[in-house]
Amino acid sequence: MPDRGGGPTGPRIRVGRPSRRVRTLLMTLGVLAVLGMAFTMFAGFWTDWLWYRSVHYSSVFTTTLWTKIGLFFVFGLLMALAVGFNVWLAHRLRPPLSAMSMEQQNLDRYRMGIAPYKKWLLLGVTALVGLIAGASASGQWRTWLMWVNGVPFHQKDPQFGLDVSFYAFDLPWYRFLLGFGFATVIISVIAAALTHYLYGGLRVTSPGARATAAATGHLSVLIGVFVALKAVAYWLDRYGLAVKSSDFKATDSWTGLRYVDANAYLPAKTILFCIAVICALLFFATLWRRTWQLPVIGFGLMVLSAILIGGLYPALVQKFEVQPNEQAKEAPYVEKNLEATRKAYGIEGTEVTEYAGVSETEDKTELRDDVDAAASIRIMDPNVISPTFQQLQQMRNYYAFPNNLDVDRYSKDGKEQDTVIGLRELNLAGIPKKNWINNHFRYTHGFGVVAAKGTQVDSEGRPVFTESDLPSKGDLGTYEQRVYYGEKTTTYSIVGGPQKEIDYSDDSGEKTTSYKGDGGVDLSNPVNRAAYAVAFSEPQILYSGAIGEGSKILYNRTPKERVEAVAPWLTIDGDAYPAVVDGRIQWIVDAYTTTNGYPYASRTTLGDTTADSLTARNDSRAVVAQQNQVNYIRNSVKATVDAYTGDVKLYQWDTQDPVLKTWMKAFPDTVKAKSEISDALMAHLRYPQDLFKVQRELLTRYHVKDATTFLSGSEVWQVPDDPTNKSGDAVPPYYLSMKMPGQNQQAFSLTTTFTPIGRDNLSAFMAVDAEAGTKGYGKIRILKLQTSTTVNGPKQVQSQFNSEQDIAESIRLLRGGDSEVEYGNLLTVPLDGGLLYVEPVYVRGGDLKYPLLRKVLVSYGGNTAFEDTLDEALNKVFGAKGPATEPPDQDDDTTTPPPTSANPTVQEALDDAQKAFEAGQEALKQNDWTAYGEAQKDLEDALKKAEDAQARAGRSGGDKNGEESEDGKNQGGKASPSPTPTGTAGGSGSG
C-alpha cells in the first residue's frame, strides 16, 4: 500500500534508544535464553535416548519417536495447507474494494493496516493451526501403529460379518481421520469466511447482496465437504453400533446391537447416509447455480431427518415394540453379547458345577484327616505380617520391606511349600545422616531375600523363616543378593565411580562395594552429565568430584515403571513380585494387551474393576492402564526385571493373541518367544491377580449362558466386601494351594467368593489354576451353591465369629492394655460338599508394635472354633460333631457332653437359649443391633442357668464338664451343656 502520510519531513530525533552496550547485552541474554531452552529440550530427549539404549530397547524409543514425528508433520502440514489454501483462495476471490458504506470504510482501515504483513500473517496463522493439529495427531501413534500393523483375529462379528480386527484396529483410525477432516473443514470455513468478510466478499450491513458469487461458491464447496464427511460418519456409525456402549436392564453397561439398534438405528443411519450424500451434491452444485436455496433446503431436510429418523423413530420402536415383549425381542442379541463377552475376557471355558454347600458326611470326625489333603491352609497373611518381617529382619534402619508381601512356591525335599516372600529394599528415610552424597552415592541398594513358610508359625506366633539374616541364608541357596531395583526404590543413584557404596553391616563392621552390573547410564561423558544435571535439576551432577570414570546413574528403578517404559503399549498388573531364579533375584511382572473394540463384548473399567481393600490402602498396587475402558484383555506378556542389573525381558505368553502379534510387528525383536522361558522361571510364574479380578467381576453376570436368565437378573452376583475390615472395599483374591472337587491333588490357585446382589449369604466359590506350566493353568472353576439352601458368606462368617460370646470375650482380653487385634485373610476351602473357613488372628501387643499370630478362627457347617493353633481349631470343629449314639471321648475336651434333657430345668434353660439365639439371628438380618444385644444377653443368662442347674443336679461327669467349660474359656471357647439344633450360639454347640 502507498504511504499516505504526506507533508514535509524534518530531522529525525532519537528518543530513548538504548546504547550499543545495552543492546548487545540484551541480545546476548536473548541468545542465552534461547540456547537454554533448546538445551533443556535436548536434555530431555538425550536422557531418554540414553536410558532406552542402556536397557537395550532403543528400537522402542526410535519407533515411537519417528512415528510421532511423522504424524506431527503429515497432519500438521495437511491442516496448514488446507487452511492456508482457503485463506489464499478467499483473498484471491475478493471483489474490488469500494467504500460504499460505513461498514466497508471501517474494514478499509484494517485492510490497509495488515497489507504490509499479509504473507507473514498467513504464515503465522497456518503455522499455529498446523502445530496444534500436528501435536494432536502425534498423540495417535498407538492408533496408527495398530492400524498399519494389524493382524486378523479370524473371528467375525455376528451382524456385519467383518473380522474383529476391523473394529479393533481399523475403525479407530478411520474415526481419527474423520475427526481430523471435520476439524480441518470447520477451521477452513471460519478462516475463509473471515477473509471474505474482511475483503468485502461477505457483507452484514452493506446494501445489496450479502455475498458475492465467488464467496458463495467457495463457502458452499467447503460446507459440501463437511456434509460429505457427515455422510461418511453416518456410514461408519453403522459399524460403530457393534461396539457402542449403553445402559441396559440387568447390566451395568451393554456393548453391541440391541433390537432397536438392528431394526431402527441401523436402517436410520443408512437413510441418513443417502440424504447426506444428496445434500452434499446440492452444495457442490452452487458452483454452477450460484444460489444457496437448494443446499439450504437439503441441509434442513437432513437435520429434520436426523431428528425424526435417527431419534424419534428408534424411541417409538423401543417404546411400542420392544418394551411390551422385551425378553423375546432382545434374547437373540443378548446371546451374541454373552458369547462375545465370554470370548473377549477369556472366560468362555469356565466350568460351573452345582455345589451343595453343606457337608455330605454325617460324622464330621471323618473329615478331619481330609483337611490336609484339601488345602495347604496359609495362616501367614502377606498383607498383615510385613511389620513382623520389618521388626525381625530389617537389621538396619536403611532397609525396609514392602507394605504387602507376596506369596510364591518353593520346593524343599521335593515338596512344594507356599511361601511368603519379601525383599530387604533400600529405605532412604532410615539413613542416619541425609545429604546428597549419602542419598545418591553411599546408600544405593537393598540386600537379600527374606522368606517364611506360609502354613506355619513358631511357638511365639512368629513366622518360620526359610531365608533370613544379613546376608540372607537358608533354603534358597547362593544368589546375587544386592537389590538395586525394587518397589520402594524411587530415587536415582550414582554408582560404580570413585565413591564407594555401603553394602551391609555385620558384627565385623561395615562392608562397602562398587556396582559391577551392566545397568545404568554412563556419566563419564561431560555432555551426559550436563544433560542429567538439567533433566534432574541437580547441578552438582555436572561438577561433583564423586562422579568419575565408571560412574553410572540408575533411575526408573521400580519394576512396573521399567516394564511400562520399554513396552508403553502394555497394561501393567498392579502386583510385581520377586523370585530367586538361577542365582538372581528377578521381579516378575504380568502385562496385558487390551482393546475396547471387540464387537458385542461389554466394557469394563480397569481402575474400578481391579480395586479392592488392598489397592485402597496401597496405591502402588493399582493397575497401570494404558486404556482404562476395555472390552478385551489377555495376559499376553510375562516380564522380568533383574533386581541387580535392571535388565528387562519380555516373554510372549499368549501365542494366539492377535493384539500382541500386532504390537510385535510394530516393535520387532522386543518380545522373546515363549520357548525362551527357563524351567526355573516357569516354576514361579502364576496367574495374575488383576486379570482374575476383571474376570470375576464379569462372571458375576456372565456365568449364565442363556439369555432368559441373563435378562431376568435373578442370578446376578456381587464380589463381597472384605469382612476383615470396615473399608467397604471388595475382598481381594487369595493365592492358596488347594484341591477343588474333581481334582486329584492340590494345585496352586487363586480364589474368591460371590454373594447375591444385596445379600450376604454365599452364592458361589471361584478358583483358577494359577501355577504356570501345568496342564490346567488358567482353568476357571465355579462352585455354584443351590438357591434352595442358605450358606453363610464371608461377612456372615465374620459376624458369626464376632458374635460368639466366648470368642468376643477372648478378643476383648487380647485387646487388653494397648494391644491391637488384626484379622488376617479369611480363606475359604471346599470340603466334602461344605465350605471350611479359616482366619488367622494377629495381635500387636505392648511395646512390640508388630503382629504375631495368636489365634486361629475356623468355621465349618455352622461350628466355630477359636484356638491357639490351626490344628487345635480344626480338631475342635470336627471333633465336636461325633455321632449322637457314640459315647463322648472323656479325654477330648472338644467333645459335646451327653444330652441333659432328663433334667427339666436344664431343658427349659436350653429351650430359652434356642429362642434367644433365633431372636439374635433375626435381629442380625434386620440390622437391629439393640435387639441383637438384648438377645445375646438373654442367651448368656439361659446358658448360665443351664450350667447352674446341671451342676446342682450332680449329674455324672458334671464336674468334669465344668472344668472343660472353664478350660474352654481360657482357650477362647466354651463347651455347651448340650447341642442345640443350630450348632452355634454365643458359645453353644462346639464353641
mmCIF file of N, CA and C in Angstrom, residues 640-739:
data_model
loop_
_atom_site.group_PDB
_atom_site.id
_atom_site.type_symbol
_atom_site.label_atom_id
_atom_site.label_comp_id
_atom_site.label_asym_id
_atom_site.label_seq_id
_atom_site.Cartn_x
_atom_site.Cartn_y
_atom_site.Cartn_z
ATOM 1 N N THR A 640 10.250 -59.839 33.176
ATOM 2 C CA THR A 640 11.135 -59.941 34.333
ATOM 3 C C THR A 640 12.036 -58.716 34.387
ATOM 4 N N VAL A 641 12.373 -58.303 35.598
ATOM 5 C CA VAL A 641 13.309 -57.207 35.829
ATOM 6 C C VAL A 641 14.353 -57.702 36.821
ATOM 7 N N ASP A 642 15.608 -57.714 36.418
ATOM 8 C CA ASP A 642 16.683 -58.173 37.292
ATOM 9 C C ASP A 642 16.901 -57.155 38.405
ATOM 10 N N ALA A 643 16.869 -57.602 39.643
ATOM 11 C CA ALA A 643 16.981 -56.686 40.779
ATOM 12 C C ALA A 643 18.371 -56.086 40.904
ATOM 13 N N TYR A 644 19.372 -56.664 40.252
ATOM 14 C CA TYR A 644 20.737 -56.142 40.330
ATOM 15 C C TYR A 644 21.085 -55.269 39.128
ATOM 16 N N THR A 645 20.803 -55.745 37.940
ATOM 17 C CA THR A 645 21.181 -55.002 36.730
ATOM 18 C C THR A 645 20.045 -54.147 36.176
ATOM 19 N N GLY A 646 18.800 -54.442 36.561
ATOM 20 C CA GLY A 646 17.657 -53.742 35.978
ATOM 21 C C GLY A 646 17.295 -54.229 34.593
ATOM 22 N N ASP A 647 17.926 -55.302 34.140
ATOM 23 C CA ASP A 647 17.664 -55.841 32.803
ATOM 24 C C ASP A 647 16.196 -56.260 32.678
ATOM 25 N N VAL A 648 15.540 -55.816 31.615
ATOM 26 C CA VAL A 648 14.119 -56.095 31.381
ATOM 27 C C VAL A 648 13.991 -57.081 30.229
ATOM 28 N N LYS A 649 13.219 -58.134 30.461
ATOM 29 C CA LYS A 649 12.934 -59.101 29.408
ATOM 30 C C LYS A 649 11.432 -59.299 29.300
ATOM 31 N N LEU A 650 10.943 -59.293 28.077
ATOM 32 C CA LEU A 650 9.533 -59.524 27.798
ATOM 33 C C LEU A 650 9.395 -60.872 27.111
ATOM 34 N N TYR A 651 8.482 -61.699 27.607
ATOM 35 C CA TYR A 651 8.261 -63.021 27.024
ATOM 36 C C TYR A 651 6.827 -63.133 26.513
ATOM 37 N N GLN A 652 6.690 -63.652 25.308
ATOM 38 C CA GLN A 652 5.359 -63.896 24.758
ATOM 39 C C GLN A 652 4.720 -65.049 25.530
ATOM 40 N N TRP A 653 3.584 -64.771 26.148
ATOM 41 C CA TRP A 653 2.908 -65.794 26.937
ATOM 42 C C TRP A 653 1.700 -66.353 26.196
ATOM 43 N N ASP A 654 0.872 -65.474 25.670
ATOM 44 C CA ASP A 654 -0.280 -65.904 24.873
ATOM 45 C C ASP A 654 0.132 -65.873 23.405
ATOM 46 N N THR A 655 0.425 -67.020 22.855
ATOM 47 C CA THR A 655 0.939 -67.080 21.482
ATOM 48 C C THR A 655 -0.141 -66.892 20.427
ATOM 49 N N GLN A 656 -1.414 -66.848 20.835
ATOM 50 C CA GLN A 656 -2.514 -66.714 19.880
ATOM 51 C C GLN A 656 -3.122 -65.322 19.863
ATOM 52 N N ASP A 657 -2.677 -64.453 20.731
ATOM 53 C CA ASP A 657 -3.311 -63.146 20.869
ATOM 54 C C ASP A 657 -2.993 -62.255 19.668
ATOM 55 N N PRO A 658 -3.998 -61.857 18.882
ATOM 56 C CA PRO A 658 -3.726 -61.017 17.712
ATOM 57 C C PRO A 658 -3.278 -59.608 18.076
ATOM 58 N N VAL A 659 -3.692 -59.114 19.250
ATOM 59 C CA VAL A 659 -3.252 -57.773 19.651
ATOM 60 C C VAL A 659 -1.754 -57.784 19.923
ATOM 61 N N LEU A 660 -1.274 -58.809 20.607
ATOM 62 C CA LEU A 660 0.166 -58.913 20.846
ATOM 63 C C LEU A 660 0.922 -59.092 19.533
ATOM 64 N N LYS A 661 0.391 -59.891 18.643
ATOM 65 C CA LYS A 661 1.053 -60.084 17.349
ATOM 66 C C LYS A 661 1.161 -58.755 16.599
ATOM 67 N N THR A 662 0.145 -57.938 16.713
ATOM 68 C CA THR A 662 0.170 -56.620 16.073
ATOM 69 C C THR A 662 1.284 -55.760 16.643
ATOM 70 N N TRP A 663 1.398 -55.727 17.970
ATOM 71 C CA TRP A 663 2.446 -54.922 18.600
ATOM 72 C C TRP A 663 3.829 -55.506 18.319
ATOM 73 N N MET A 664 3.928 -56.823 18.200
ATOM 74 C CA MET A 664 5.226 -57.421 17.881
ATOM 75 C C MET A 664 5.651 -57.078 16.448
ATOM 76 N N LYS A 665 4.694 -56.852 15.559
ATOM 77 C CA LYS A 665 5.022 -56.363 14.213
ATOM 78 C C LYS A 665 5.485 -54.918 14.267
ATOM 79 N N ALA A 666 4.832 -54.138 15.144
ATOM 80 C CA ALA A 666 5.193 -52.721 15.252
ATOM 81 C C ALA A 666 6.544 -52.542 15.925
ATOM 82 N N PHE A 667 6.839 -53.393 16.917
ATOM 83 C CA PHE A 667 8.110 -53.316 17.649
ATOM 84 C C PHE A 667 8.818 -54.673 17.562
ATOM 85 N N PRO A 668 9.387 -54.993 16.421
ATOM 86 C CA PRO A 668 10.015 -56.318 16.255
ATOM 87 C C PRO A 668 11.211 -56.487 17.192
ATOM 88 N N ASP A 669 11.438 -57.731 17.584
ATOM 89 C CA ASP A 669 12.597 -58.118 18.400
ATOM 90 C C ASP A 669 12.566 -57.541 19.814
ATOM 91 N N THR A 670 11.403 -57.121 20.280
ATOM 92 C CA THR A 670 11.317 -56.645 21.661
ATOM 93 C C THR A 670 10.732 -57.711 22.589
ATOM 94 N N VAL A 671 9.949 -58.637 22.063
ATOM 95 C CA VAL A 671 9.317 -59.680 22.869
ATOM 96 C C VAL A 671 9.937 -61.016 22.503
ATOM 97 N N LYS A 672 10.443 -61.717 23.499
ATOM 98 C CA LYS A 672 11.066 -63.012 23.280
ATOM 99 C C LYS A 672 10.002 -64.105 23.158
ATOM 100 N N ALA A 673 10.362 -65.196 22.508
ATOM 101 C CA ALA A 673 9.439 -66.315 22.329
ATOM 102 C C ALA A 673 9.171 -67.000 23.664
ATOM 103 N N LYS A 674 8.014 -67.599 23.776
ATOM 104 C CA LYS A 674 7.647 -68.304 24.992
ATOM 105 C C LYS A 674 8.614 -69.443 25.292
ATOM 106 N N SER A 675 9.172 -70.023 24.274
ATOM 107 C CA SER A 675 10.087 -71.148 24.459
ATOM 108 C C SER A 675 11.366 -70.750 25.176
ATOM 109 N N GLU A 676 11.662 -69.460 25.243
ATOM 110 C CA GLU A 676 12.873 -68.997 25.912
ATOM 111 C C GLU A 676 12.705 -68.872 27.421
ATOM 112 N N ILE A 677 11.496 -69.095 27.938
ATOM 113 C CA ILE A 677 11.287 -69.076 29.391
ATOM 114 C C ILE A 677 11.920 -70.321 29.992
ATOM 115 N N SER A 678 12.842 -70.127 30.920
ATOM 116 C CA SER A 678 13.533 -71.262 31.524
ATOM 117 C C SER A 678 12.606 -72.003 32.480
ATOM 118 N N ASP A 679 12.954 -73.254 32.775
ATOM 119 C CA ASP A 679 12.161 -74.040 33.717
ATOM 120 C C ASP A 679 12.175 -73.410 35.101
ATOM 121 N N ALA A 680 13.312 -72.841 35.482
ATOM 122 C CA ALA A 680 13.417 -72.217 36.798
ATOM 123 C C ALA A 680 12.488 -71.013 36.902
ATOM 124 N N LEU A 681 12.388 -70.235 35.834
ATOM 125 C CA LEU A 681 11.474 -69.096 35.845
ATOM 126 C C LEU A 681 10.033 -69.566 35.773
ATOM 127 N N MET A 682 9.767 -70.570 34.950
ATOM 128 C CA MET A 682 8.405 -71.083 34.805
ATOM 129 C C MET A 682 7.831 -71.525 36.149
ATOM 130 N N ALA A 683 8.688 -72.046 37.023
ATOM 131 C CA ALA A 683 8.224 -72.551 38.315
ATOM 132 C C ALA A 683 7.657 -71.448 39.189
ATOM 133 N N HIS A 684 7.955 -70.180 38.873
ATOM 134 C CA HIS A 684 7.490 -69.077 39.706
ATOM 135 C C HIS A 684 6.446 -68.204 39.008
ATOM 136 N N LEU A 685 6.131 -68.483 37.760
ATOM 137 C CA LEU A 685 5.078 -67.727 37.083
ATOM 138 C C LEU A 685 3.724 -68.168 37.618
ATOM 139 N N ARG A 686 2.772 -67.260 37.643
ATOM 140 C CA ARG A 686 1.470 -67.558 38.229
ATOM 141 C C ARG A 686 0.379 -66.777 37.495
ATOM 142 N N TYR A 687 -0.849 -67.139 37.793
ATOM 143 C CA TYR A 687 -1.993 -66.434 37.193
ATOM 144 C C TYR A 687 -2.099 -65.058 37.844
ATOM 145 N N PRO A 688 -2.201 -63.993 37.049
ATOM 146 C CA PRO A 688 -2.141 -62.642 37.622
ATOM 147 C C PRO A 688 -3.435 -62.226 38.324
ATOM 148 N N GLN A 689 -3.265 -61.430 39.367
ATOM 149 C CA GLN A 689 -4.401 -61.036 40.187
ATOM 150 C C GLN A 689 -5.349 -60.091 39.463
ATOM 151 N N ASP A 690 -4.826 -59.089 38.765
ATOM 152 C CA ASP A 690 -5.712 -58.103 38.146
ATOM 153 C C ASP A 690 -6.576 -58.727 37.054
ATOM 154 N N LEU A 691 -6.021 -59.643 36.285
ATOM 155 C CA LEU A 691 -6.831 -60.345 35.292
ATOM 156 C C LEU A 691 -7.925 -61.146 35.987
ATOM 157 N N PHE A 692 -7.573 -61.804 37.065
ATOM 158 C CA PHE A 692 -8.552 -62.590 37.817
ATOM 159 C C PHE A 692 -9.661 -61.685 38.354
ATOM 160 N N LYS A 693 -9.306 -60.499 38.824
ATOM 161 C CA LYS A 693 -10.320 -59.583 39.362
ATOM 162 C C LYS A 693 -11.249 -59.079 38.257
ATOM 163 N N VAL A 694 -10.694 -58.832 37.079
ATOM 164 C CA VAL A 694 -11.543 -58.443 35.940
ATOM 165 C C VAL A 694 -12.488 -59.582 35.582
ATOM 166 N N GLN A 695 -11.965 -60.786 35.524
ATOM 167 C CA GLN A 695 -12.789 -61.932 35.143
ATOM 168 C C GLN A 695 -13.858 -62.231 36.190
ATOM 169 N N ARG A 696 -13.517 -62.127 37.467
ATOM 170 C CA ARG A 696 -14.538 -62.421 38.483
ATOM 171 C C ARG A 696 -15.657 -61.383 38.449
ATOM 172 N N GLU A 697 -15.303 -60.119 38.132
ATOM 173 C CA GLU A 697 -16.340 -59.094 38.033
ATOM 174 C C GLU A 697 -17.273 -59.393 36.868
ATOM 175 N N LEU A 698 -16.735 -59.823 35.736
ATOM 176 C CA LEU A 698 -17.581 -60.176 34.592
ATOM 177 C C LEU A 698 -18.403 -61.412 34.892
ATOM 178 N N LEU A 699 -17.837 -62.370 35.609
ATOM 179 C CA LEU A 699 -18.550 -63.610 35.895
ATOM 180 C C LEU A 699 -19.678 -63.424 36.902
ATOM 181 N N THR A 700 -19.750 -62.298 37.569
ATOM 182 C CA THR A 700 -20.925 -62.050 38.415
ATOM 183 C C THR A 700 -22.197 -62.031 37.582
ATOM 184 N N ARG A 701 -22.078 -61.689 36.289
ATOM 185 C CA ARG A 701 -23.231 -61.672 35.393
ATOM 186 C C ARG A 701 -23.133 -62.712 34.290
ATOM 187 N N TYR A 702 -21.913 -62.955 33.816
ATOM 188 C CA TYR A 702 -21.750 -63.771 32.617
ATOM 189 C C TYR A 702 -21.423 -65.225 32.940
ATOM 190 N N HIS A 703 -21.734 -65.684 34.157
ATOM 191 C CA HIS A 703 -21.636 -67.117 34.426
ATOM 192 C C HIS A 703 -22.819 -67.862 33.833
ATOM 193 N N VAL A 704 -23.899 -67.114 33.555
ATOM 194 C CA VAL A 704 -25.067 -67.739 32.922
ATOM 195 C C VAL A 704 -24.858 -67.765 31.411
ATOM 196 N N LYS A 705 -25.474 -68.748 30.748
ATOM 197 C CA LYS A 705 -25.274 -68.902 29.314
ATOM 198 C C LYS A 705 -26.548 -68.716 28.500
ATOM 199 N N ASP A 706 -27.697 -68.627 29.161
ATOM 200 C CA ASP A 706 -28.938 -68.448 28.397
ATOM 201 C C ASP A 706 -29.456 -67.035 28.595
ATOM 202 N N ALA A 707 -30.022 -66.500 27.523
ATOM 203 C CA ALA A 707 -30.457 -65.102 27.506
ATOM 204 C C ALA A 707 -31.582 -64.831 28.499
ATOM 205 N N THR A 708 -32.490 -65.785 28.676
ATOM 206 C CA THR A 708 -33.636 -65.561 29.561
ATOM 207 C C THR A 708 -33.192 -65.308 30.992
ATOM 208 N N THR A 709 -32.289 -66.136 31.487
ATOM 209 C CA THR A 709 -31.784 -65.953 32.855
ATOM 210 C C THR A 709 -31.004 -64.657 32.965
ATOM 211 N N PHE A 710 -30.219 -64.339 31.941
ATOM 212 C CA PHE A 710 -29.437 -63.104 31.967
ATOM 213 C C PHE A 710 -30.356 -61.888 32.034
ATOM 214 N N LEU A 711 -31.412 -61.896 31.230
ATOM 215 C CA LEU A 711 -32.329 -60.760 31.208
ATOM 216 C C LEU A 711 -33.119 -60.627 32.502
ATOM 217 N N SER A 712 -33.433 -61.757 33.129
ATOM 218 C CA SER A 712 -34.216 -61.683 34.370
ATOM 219 C C SER A 712 -33.397 -61.106 35.515
ATOM 220 N N GLY A 713 -32.061 -61.262 35.448
ATOM 221 C CA GLY A 713 -31.212 -60.746 36.518
ATOM 222 C C GLY A 713 -31.329 -61.511 37.817
ATOM 223 N N SER A 714 -31.946 -62.683 37.787
ATOM 224 C CA SER A 714 -32.183 -63.433 39.021
ATOM 225 C C SER A 714 -30.925 -64.075 39.566
ATOM 226 N N GLU A 715 -29.899 -64.227 38.726
ATOM 227 C CA GLU A 715 -28.677 -64.874 39.184
ATOM 228 C C GLU A 715 -27.470 -63.953 39.076
ATOM 229 N N VAL A 716 -27.701 -62.678 39.281
ATOM 230 C CA VAL A 716 -26.589 -61.730 39.299
ATOM 231 C C VAL A 716 -25.917 -61.789 40.667
ATOM 232 N N TRP A 717 -24.595 -61.897 40.676
ATOM 233 C CA TRP A 717 -23.837 -61.965 41.919
ATOM 234 C C TRP A 717 -23.090 -60.661 42.145
ATOM 235 N N GLN A 718 -22.382 -60.612 43.255
ATOM 236 C CA GLN A 718 -21.501 -59.500 43.529
ATOM 237 C C GLN A 718 -20.275 -60.026 44.281
ATOM 238 N N VAL A 719 -19.169 -59.293 44.166
ATOM 239 C CA VAL A 719 -17.982 -59.613 44.953
ATOM 240 C C VAL A 719 -18.184 -59.011 46.339
ATOM 241 N N PRO A 720 -18.110 -59.813 47.393
ATOM 242 C CA PRO A 720 -18.410 -59.277 48.731
ATOM 243 C C PRO A 720 -17.349 -58.298 49.207
ATOM 244 N N ASP A 721 -17.737 -57.467 50.156
ATOM 245 C CA ASP A 721 -16.782 -56.573 50.803
ATOM 246 C C ASP A 721 -15.834 -57.386 51.674
ATOM 247 N N ASP A 722 -14.651 -56.841 51.877
ATOM 248 C CA ASP A 722 -13.669 -57.509 52.729
ATOM 249 C C ASP A 722 -14.205 -57.567 54.149
ATOM 250 N N PRO A 723 -14.459 -58.765 54.695
ATOM 251 C CA PRO A 723 -15.067 -58.851 56.024
ATOM 252 C C PRO A 723 -14.096 -58.564 57.156
ATOM 253 N N THR A 724 -12.790 -58.517 56.850
ATOM 254 C CA THR A 724 -11.803 -58.342 57.916
ATOM 255 C C THR A 724 -11.589 -56.886 58.291
ATOM 256 N N ASN A 725 -12.220 -55.970 57.568
ATOM 257 C CA ASN A 725 -12.127 -54.554 57.926
ATOM 258 C C ASN A 725 -13.417 -53.857 57.537
ATOM 259 N N LYS A 726 -13.539 -52.604 57.877
ATOM 260 C CA LYS A 726 -14.771 -51.849 57.651
ATOM 261 C C LYS A 726 -14.622 -50.860 56.502
ATOM 262 N N SER A 727 -13.701 -51.119 55.590
ATOM 263 C CA SER A 727 -13.460 -50.180 54.500
ATOM 264 C C SER A 727 -14.594 -50.138 53.491
ATOM 265 N N GLY A 728 -15.342 -51.232 53.371
ATOM 266 C CA GLY A 728 -16.388 -51.304 52.367
ATOM 267 C C GLY A 728 -15.858 -51.623 50.982
ATOM 268 N N ASP A 729 -14.554 -51.926 50.865
ATOM 269 C CA ASP A 729 -13.961 -52.279 49.571
ATOM 270 C C ASP A 729 -14.037 -53.782 49.354
ATOM 271 N N ALA A 730 -13.920 -54.166 48.092
ATOM 272 C CA ALA A 730 -14.064 -55.580 47.731
ATOM 273 C C ALA A 730 -12.972 -56.428 48.372
ATOM 274 N N VAL A 731 -13.322 -57.669 48.670
ATOM 275 C CA VAL A 731 -12.348 -58.601 49.233
ATOM 276 C C VAL A 731 -11.331 -58.951 48.147
ATOM 277 N N PRO A 732 -10.044 -58.931 48.456
ATOM 278 C CA PRO A 732 -9.061 -59.290 47.432
ATOM 279 C C PRO A 732 -9.057 -60.794 47.201
ATOM 280 N N PRO A 733 -8.624 -61.241 46.030
ATOM 281 C CA PRO A 733 -8.470 -62.689 45.819
ATOM 282 C C PRO A 733 -7.247 -63.184 46.569
ATOM 283 N N TYR A 734 -7.247 -64.482 46.892
ATOM 284 C CA TYR A 734 -6.146 -65.045 47.679
ATOM 285 C C TYR A 734 -5.515 -66.221 46.947
ATOM 286 N N TYR A 735 -4.176 -66.265 46.988
ATOM 287 C CA TYR A 735 -3.446 -67.425 46.489
ATOM 288 C C TYR A 735 -3.442 -68.505 47.560
ATOM 289 N N LEU A 736 -3.693 -69.739 47.130
ATOM 290 C CA LEU A 736 -3.805 -70.835 48.082
ATOM 291 C C LEU A 736 -3.618 -72.152 47.327
ATOM 292 N N SER A 737 -2.809 -73.046 47.887
ATOM 293 C CA SER A 737 -2.704 -74.397 47.322
ATOM 294 C C SER A 737 -3.868 -75.225 47.844
ATOM 295 N N MET A 738 -4.732 -75.671 46.947
ATOM 296 C CA MET A 738 -5.947 -76.356 47.364
ATOM 297 C C MET A 738 -6.412 -77.309 46.262
ATOM 298 N N LYS A 739 -7.358 -78.141 46.636
ATOM 299 C CA LYS A 739 -7.916 -79.119 45.698
ATOM 300 C C LYS A 739 -9.399 -78.862 45.538
#
